[in-house]
Amino acid sequence: MSEAQGFGTVDGMAHSHLAEMLDLDADVLHQYHHDLITWISSLTPDRPLIIDVGAGTGTGALALARRLPDAQVVAVDVSEPMLEHLQHKAHELGVADRIRTVQADLDQTWPALGPADLAWASASLHHMADPDHTLAQVFAALRPGGVFTVIELDSFPCFLPDEAGAALEERCHAVLAEKRAEAGMHIGADWGLLLAKAGFTVEAERRFDIALQAPLPAAAGRYAQVSFQRMRDGLEGRIDAGDLAALDAISAEILDRDDLTVRATRTVWLARRPRTQ
Ligand SMILES: C[S@@+](CC[C@H](N)C(=O)[O-])C[C@H]1O[C@@H](n2cnc3c(N)ncnc32)[C@H](O)[C@@H]1O
C-alpha cells in the first residue's frame, strides 16, 4: 500500500509513532509473545528459512532469530524506515548476520524469497490490498510442508478500568473499525476460510485473551498513551466534542495513573502448505 512508503503513515499513523507502538506492544504483551514464539518455533525444522511478511520493526523476525539460533530470517516490509529500525535492533541483539531485510510492496509481484520453512505475518495481512493475492504469494514462497502463521487483532487494546472509561474506549474503537472498513482494510476477515481457499491446510486456530492487571510493567503507561494518541488522531471529526474532550483529558494524565489494565485479543492461525503440492 503506497501510503505506507517513505515517511508517510500506516493506518493514519505516523511511522515513528507506529514503530514505537509495535515495540511497546511486544514489550508490554511479553508473556503472550513468549508463548507464541515458543509454540511456533517448536514446529520448524533444523536451520529453517523464515519469512516475516510485513515485518515492521521486527518484533517477530528478531524474536524468532533469537529463539532459533540456526535460523535465517528474511524480513520484508514496504517501509524503509521500519526496516532500518529493525536492522539497528538486529545489530544491538547480535543477530544481524542472520537477518536480511527486503524492501518490497507485497501488493505487487513478490521478489524471490523462498523456499521458506516458515512464513510469519503478524498484524500485517489486514493492510494488504488483496488478501487472496498475498496468500497465493505466501503459498508459492513456502516449501511443500512449510508452515504459515497468521496473527491478527480482533480489536485494538483497551486500558481504562472504570465503566465510563471502558464505554468511551468501546465507542471510539467502534468508530475506528468503521473507518478502517471504509478504507478497505481487512481487520476481522475470516483468515481460516481465506487460507483454506488459497490451498493451505489450517491445522489450528487459537485465540489469546490478554488481560494484564495493575501493577503493570513500566512501559504500559507509554503504550496506553501512544494508543490513545493514535485513537485521538483517527477520530477527529468522527466523534462528538464531549468524547474528544474526555479523550484529551485522559491522555493528559495517563502516565500518572496506577490503575490501568491492558485488555487485548489476538487470533493465530497455523496453516500448512500441503506436502504434496
Ligand atoms: C501493524 S504493522 C505490523 C508489524 C509487525 N509484523 C508486528 O507485528 O509488529 C503492519 C506492517 O505492514 C507493513 N505493510 C503494510 N502494507 C504493506 C505492503 N503492501 N507491503 C509490505 N508491507 C506492508 C507496514 O509497513 C507495517 O510495517
CSV table of C-alpha atoms and ligand atoms in Angstrom, one decimal:
chain,number,residue,atom,x,y,z
A,1,MET,CA,0.0,0.0,0.0
A,2,SER,CA,1.7,3.2,-1.2
A,3,GLU,CA,0.8,5.3,1.8
A,4,ALA,CA,3.0,3.1,3.9
A,5,GLN,CA,6.1,4.0,1.9
A,6,GLY,CA,8.7,6.5,2.9
A,7,PHE,CA,7.9,8.6,5.9
A,8,GLY,CA,4.1,8.7,5.4
A,9,THR,CA,1.5,7.0,7.5
A,10,VAL,CA,0.2,3.5,8.1
A,11,ASP,CA,-3.5,3.3,9.1
A,12,GLY,CA,-3.4,7.1,9.6
A,13,MET,CA,-0.5,6.8,12.0
A,14,ALA,CA,3.0,8.4,11.6
A,15,HIS,CA,5.7,5.8,11.1
A,16,SER,CA,7.7,6.9,14.1
A,17,HIS,CA,4.6,6.5,16.4
A,18,LEU,CA,3.7,3.2,14.8
A,19,ALA,CA,7.3,1.9,15.2
A,20,GLU,CA,7.2,2.9,18.9
A,21,MET,CA,3.8,1.3,19.4
A,22,LEU,CA,4.9,-2.0,17.8
A,23,ASP,CA,8.0,-2.2,20.0
A,24,LEU,CA,5.9,-1.4,23.1
A,25,ASP,CA,3.3,-4.0,22.1
A,26,ALA,CA,5.9,-6.7,22.2
A,27,ASP,CA,7.4,-5.4,25.4
A,28,VAL,CA,4.1,-5.0,27.3
A,29,LEU,CA,2.5,-8.2,26.0
A,30,HIS,CA,5.7,-10.0,26.7
A,31,GLN,CA,4.1,-13.2,28.0
A,32,TYR,CA,1.8,-13.6,25.0
A,33,HIS,CA,4.8,-13.1,22.6
A,34,HIS,CA,6.9,-15.5,24.6
A,35,ASP,CA,4.2,-18.2,24.5
A,36,LEU,CA,3.5,-17.7,20.8
A,37,ILE,CA,7.2,-17.8,19.8
A,38,THR,CA,7.7,-20.9,21.9
A,39,TRP,CA,4.8,-22.6,20.1
A,40,ILE,CA,5.7,-21.7,16.6
A,41,SER,CA,9.4,-22.2,16.9
A,42,SER,CA,8.7,-25.8,18.1
A,43,LEU,CA,7.3,-26.5,14.6
A,44,THR,CA,10.3,-25.6,12.5
A,45,PRO,CA,13.0,-28.0,11.1
A,46,ASP,CA,16.7,-27.5,11.8
A,47,ARG,CA,18.2,-24.5,10.0
A,48,PRO,CA,14.9,-23.0,8.9
A,49,LEU,CA,14.4,-20.2,6.5
A,50,ILE,CA,11.8,-17.9,7.8
A,51,ILE,CA,10.0,-15.0,6.0
A,52,ASP,CA,8.4,-12.2,8.1
A,53,VAL,CA,5.7,-10.7,6.0
A,54,GLY,CA,5.2,-7.0,6.8
A,55,ALA,CA,7.9,-7.2,9.5
A,56,GLY,CA,7.6,-3.7,10.7
A,57,THR,CA,10.1,-3.1,13.5
A,58,GLY,CA,10.9,-6.8,13.6
A,59,THR,CA,9.1,-8.0,16.7
A,60,GLY,CA,8.5,-11.4,15.1
A,61,ALA,CA,11.7,-11.6,13.0
A,62,LEU,CA,14.0,-10.7,15.9
A,63,ALA,CA,12.3,-13.0,18.4
A,64,LEU,CA,12.4,-15.9,16.0
A,65,ALA,CA,16.1,-15.3,15.2
A,66,ARG,CA,16.9,-15.2,18.9
A,67,ARG,CA,14.9,-18.3,19.7
A,68,LEU,CA,16.2,-20.3,16.8
A,69,PRO,CA,20.0,-19.7,16.7
A,70,ASP,CA,20.4,-21.7,13.4
A,71,ALA,CA,17.5,-19.8,11.6
A,72,GLN,CA,18.0,-17.4,8.7
A,73,VAL,CA,15.2,-14.8,8.6
A,74,VAL,CA,14.1,-12.6,5.7
A,75,ALA,CA,12.2,-9.5,7.0
A,76,VAL,CA,10.0,-7.9,4.3
A,77,ASP,CA,8.3,-4.6,4.5
A,78,VAL,CA,7.3,-1.8,2.2
A,79,SER,CA,8.6,0.8,4.7
A,80,GLU,CA,12.3,1.6,4.5
A,81,PRO,CA,12.3,3.4,7.9
A,82,MET,CA,10.8,0.3,9.6
A,83,LEU,CA,13.5,-1.9,8.1
A,84,GLU,CA,16.2,0.5,9.2
A,85,HIS,CA,14.8,0.4,12.7
A,86,LEU,CA,14.8,-3.5,12.5
A,87,GLN,CA,18.4,-3.6,11.3
A,88,HIS,CA,19.5,-1.4,14.1
A,89,LYS,CA,17.9,-3.6,16.7
A,90,ALA,CA,19.3,-6.7,15.0
A,91,HIS,CA,22.8,-5.3,15.4
A,92,GLU,CA,22.1,-4.5,19.1
A,93,LEU,CA,20.9,-8.0,19.7
A,94,GLY,CA,23.7,-9.7,17.8
A,95,VAL,CA,21.6,-11.4,15.2
A,96,ALA,CA,22.2,-9.1,12.2
A,97,ASP,CA,24.2,-11.7,10.4
A,98,ARG,CA,21.1,-14.0,10.2
A,99,ILE,CA,18.5,-11.3,9.3
A,100,ARG,CA,18.2,-10.0,5.8
A,101,THR,CA,15.8,-7.1,5.1
A,102,VAL,CA,13.9,-6.8,1.8
A,103,GLN,CA,12.0,-3.6,0.9
A,104,ALA,CA,9.0,-4.6,-1.2
A,105,ASP,CA,5.4,-3.7,-1.7
A,106,LEU,CA,3.7,-7.0,-1.2
A,107,ASP,CA,0.6,-5.9,-3.0
A,108,GLN,CA,2.8,-6.2,-6.2
A,109,THR,CA,4.6,-9.2,-7.6
A,110,TRP,CA,6.8,-10.6,-4.8
A,111,PRO,CA,10.6,-10.8,-5.2
A,112,ALA,CA,12.0,-14.4,-4.9
A,113,LEU,CA,12.1,-15.1,-1.1
A,114,GLY,CA,11.9,-18.8,-0.6
A,115,PRO,CA,11.5,-21.7,-0.5
A,116,ALA,CA,10.8,-21.0,3.2
A,117,ASP,CA,10.1,-23.4,6.1
A,118,LEU,CA,8.0,-20.8,8.0
A,119,ALA,CA,6.2,-17.6,6.9
A,120,TRP,CA,5.1,-15.3,9.7
A,121,ALA,CA,2.6,-12.5,9.2
A,122,SER,CA,1.7,-10.6,12.4
A,123,ALA,CA,-0.9,-7.7,12.1
A,124,SER,CA,0.2,-7.2,8.5
A,125,LEU,CA,-2.3,-9.2,6.3
A,126,HIS,CA,-5.1,-6.8,7.1
A,127,HIS,CA,-3.1,-4.0,5.4
A,128,MET,CA,-2.7,-5.8,2.1
A,129,ALA,CA,-4.9,-4.6,-0.7
A,130,ASP,CA,-5.9,-8.1,-1.9
A,131,PRO,CA,-5.6,-10.9,0.7
A,132,ASP,CA,-6.1,-13.6,-2.0
A,133,HIS,CA,-3.1,-12.3,-3.9
A,134,THR,CA,-1.0,-12.2,-0.7
A,135,LEU,CA,-1.9,-15.7,0.4
A,136,ALA,CA,-1.1,-17.1,-3.1
A,137,GLN,CA,2.3,-15.4,-2.9
A,138,VAL,CA,3.0,-16.8,0.6
A,139,PHE,CA,1.9,-20.3,-0.6
A,140,ALA,CA,4.4,-20.0,-3.5
A,141,ALA,CA,7.2,-18.8,-1.2
A,142,LEU,CA,6.8,-21.8,1.1
A,143,ARG,CA,8.3,-25.2,0.5
A,144,PRO,CA,5.7,-28.1,0.4
A,145,GLY,CA,5.0,-28.9,4.1
A,146,GLY,CA,6.0,-25.4,5.2
A,147,VAL,CA,4.1,-23.5,7.9
A,148,PHE,CA,2.3,-20.2,7.7
A,149,THR,CA,1.5,-18.4,10.9
A,150,VAL,CA,-1.1,-15.6,10.7
A,151,ILE,CA,-1.6,-13.4,13.7
A,152,GLU,CA,-4.4,-10.8,13.6
A,153,LEU,CA,-6.0,-8.4,16.0
A,154,ASP,CA,-9.7,-8.6,16.7
A,155,SER,CA,-9.5,-5.1,18.1
A,156,PHE,CA,-7.0,-2.6,19.5
A,157,PRO,CA,-6.1,-2.7,23.2
A,158,CYS,CA,-8.2,-1.2,25.9
A,159,PHE,CA,-6.8,0.3,29.1
A,160,LEU,CA,-9.4,2.0,31.3
A,161,PRO,CA,-10.7,0.0,34.2
A,162,ASP,CA,-13.8,2.2,35.1
A,163,GLU,CA,-17.2,1.7,33.5
A,164,ALA,CA,-17.4,5.2,31.9
A,165,GLY,CA,-13.8,4.9,30.6
A,166,ALA,CA,-14.3,1.4,29.1
A,167,ALA,CA,-17.5,2.6,27.4
A,168,LEU,CA,-15.7,5.6,25.9
A,169,GLU,CA,-13.0,3.3,24.6
A,170,GLU,CA,-15.6,1.0,23.2
A,171,ARG,CA,-17.4,3.8,21.3
A,172,CYS,CA,-14.0,5.1,19.9
A,173,HIS,CA,-12.9,1.6,18.8
A,174,ALA,CA,-16.3,1.1,17.0
A,175,VAL,CA,-15.9,4.3,15.0
A,176,LEU,CA,-12.3,3.4,14.1
A,177,ALA,CA,-13.4,0.0,13.0
A,178,GLU,CA,-16.0,1.6,10.7
A,179,LYS,CA,-13.3,3.9,9.3
A,180,ARG,CA,-10.9,1.0,8.6
A,181,ALA,CA,-13.7,-0.9,6.9
A,182,GLU,CA,-14.4,2.1,4.7
A,183,ALA,CA,-10.7,2.3,3.8
A,184,GLY,CA,-10.9,-1.3,2.6
A,185,MET,CA,-8.8,-2.8,5.4
A,186,HIS,CA,-9.3,-6.4,6.2
A,187,ILE,CA,-9.4,-6.5,10.0
A,188,GLY,CA,-11.8,-9.2,11.1
A,189,ALA,CA,-11.6,-11.2,7.9
A,190,ASP,CA,-12.1,-14.9,8.2
A,191,TRP,CA,-8.5,-15.9,7.7
A,192,GLY,CA,-9.2,-19.6,8.2
A,193,LEU,CA,-11.6,-19.6,5.3
A,194,LEU,CA,-9.2,-17.5,3.1
A,195,LEU,CA,-6.3,-19.7,3.9
A,196,ALA,CA,-8.2,-22.9,3.0
A,197,LYS,CA,-9.3,-21.2,-0.2
A,198,ALA,CA,-5.7,-20.5,-1.1
A,199,GLY,CA,-4.8,-24.2,-0.7
A,200,PHE,CA,-3.4,-24.2,2.8
A,201,THR,CA,-4.4,-26.9,5.4
A,202,VAL,CA,-5.5,-25.0,8.5
A,203,GLU,CA,-4.1,-27.0,11.5
A,204,ALA,CA,-5.0,-24.7,14.4
A,205,GLU,CA,-6.9,-21.5,15.2
A,206,ARG,CA,-6.0,-20.2,18.7
A,207,ARG,CA,-7.3,-17.1,20.4
A,208,PHE,CA,-5.1,-15.4,23.0
A,209,ASP,CA,-7.1,-13.3,25.5
A,210,ILE,CA,-4.7,-10.9,27.2
A,211,ALA,CA,-5.8,-9.2,30.4
A,212,LEU,CA,-3.0,-7.6,32.4
A,213,GLN,CA,-3.9,-6.0,35.7
A,214,ALA,CA,-2.2,-3.3,37.8
A,215,PRO,CA,0.7,-3.1,38.7
A,216,LEU,CA,1.7,-3.1,35.1
A,217,PRO,CA,5.2,-3.1,33.6
A,218,ALA,CA,6.8,0.3,33.3
A,219,ALA,CA,6.2,0.6,29.5
A,220,ALA,CA,2.5,0.1,29.8
A,221,GLY,CA,1.7,3.7,30.6
A,222,ARG,CA,3.5,4.9,27.5
A,223,TYR,CA,1.8,2.1,25.5
A,224,ALA,CA,-1.5,3.4,26.7
A,225,GLN,CA,-0.5,7.0,25.9
A,226,VAL,CA,0.6,6.2,22.3
A,227,SER,CA,-2.5,4.1,21.8
A,228,PHE,CA,-4.7,7.0,22.9
A,229,GLN,CA,-2.9,9.5,20.7
A,230,ARG,CA,-3.4,7.1,17.8
A,231,MET,CA,-7.0,6.8,18.6
A,232,ARG,CA,-7.4,10.6,19.0
A,233,ASP,CA,-5.8,11.3,15.7
A,234,GLY,CA,-8.0,8.9,13.9
A,235,LEU,CA,-11.2,10.2,15.4
A,236,GLU,CA,-11.0,13.9,14.7
A,237,GLY,CA,-14.3,14.9,13.1
A,238,ARG,CA,-15.9,11.5,13.7
A,239,ILE,CA,-17.0,11.6,17.4
A,240,ASP,CA,-18.7,14.3,19.4
A,241,ALA,CA,-16.9,17.1,21.1
A,242,GLY,CA,-17.6,15.7,24.6
A,243,ASP,CA,-15.9,12.4,23.8
A,244,LEU,CA,-13.0,14.2,22.2
A,245,ALA,CA,-12.5,16.4,25.3
A,246,ALA,CA,-12.7,13.3,27.5
A,247,LEU,CA,-10.0,11.6,25.4
A,248,ASP,CA,-7.8,14.6,25.7
A,249,ALA,CA,-8.3,14.8,29.5
A,250,ILE,CA,-7.5,11.1,29.9
A,251,SER,CA,-4.4,11.3,27.6
A,252,ALA,CA,-3.0,14.3,29.6
A,253,GLU,CA,-2.9,12.4,32.8
A,254,ILE,CA,-2.5,8.8,31.7
A,255,LEU,CA,1.2,8.5,32.6
A,256,ASP,CA,0.3,9.3,36.2
A,257,ARG,CA,-2.3,6.6,36.6
A,258,ASP,CA,-1.6,3.4,38.5
A,259,ASP,CA,-5.0,1.7,37.8
A,260,LEU,CA,-4.6,1.0,34.1
A,261,THR,CA,-5.2,-2.5,32.7
A,262,VAL,CA,-4.3,-3.9,29.3
A,263,ARG,CA,-7.1,-5.9,27.6
A,264,ALA,CA,-6.3,-7.3,24.1
A,265,THR,CA,-7.1,-10.3,22.0
A,266,ARG,CA,-5.0,-11.9,19.2
A,267,THR,CA,-6.0,-14.8,17.0
A,268,VAL,CA,-3.4,-17.1,15.5
A,269,TRP,CA,-4.0,-19.4,12.5
A,270,LEU,CA,-1.5,-22.1,11.9
A,271,ALA,CA,-1.7,-23.3,8.3
A,272,ARG,CA,0.5,-25.6,6.2
A,273,ARG,CA,1.2,-25.9,2.5
A,274,PRO,CA,0.4,-29.5,1.8
A,275,ARG,CA,3.4,-31.7,1.4
A,276,THR,CA,2.2,-32.9,-1.9
A,277,GLN,CA,1.8,-29.5,-3.6
B,1,LIG,C1,0.8,-3.1,12.1
B,1,LIG,S1,2.4,-3.3,11.4
B,1,LIG,C2,2.8,-4.9,12.0
B,1,LIG,C3,4.3,-5.1,12.0
B,1,LIG,C4,4.9,-6.4,12.6
B,1,LIG,N1,4.5,-7.5,11.8
B,1,LIG,C5,4.4,-6.5,14.1
B,1,LIG,O1,3.7,-7.5,14.4
B,1,LIG,O2,4.9,-5.8,14.9
B,1,LIG,C6,2.0,-3.6,9.7
B,1,LIG,C7,3.3,-3.6,8.8
B,1,LIG,O3,2.9,-4.0,7.5
B,1,LIG,C8,3.6,-3.2,6.5
B,1,LIG,N2,2.9,-3.2,5.3
B,1,LIG,C9,1.6,-2.6,5.0
B,1,LIG,N3,1.3,-2.8,3.7
B,1,LIG,C10,2.3,-3.4,3.1
B,1,LIG,C11,2.6,-3.9,1.8
B,1,LIG,N4,1.8,-3.7,0.8
B,1,LIG,N5,3.8,-4.5,1.5
B,1,LIG,C12,4.7,-4.7,2.5
B,1,LIG,N6,4.5,-4.3,3.8
B,1,LIG,C13,3.3,-3.7,4.1
B,1,LIG,C14,3.6,-1.8,7.2
B,1,LIG,O4,4.7,-1.0,6.7
B,1,LIG,C15,3.9,-2.2,8.7
B,1,LIG,O5,5.2,-2.3,9.0
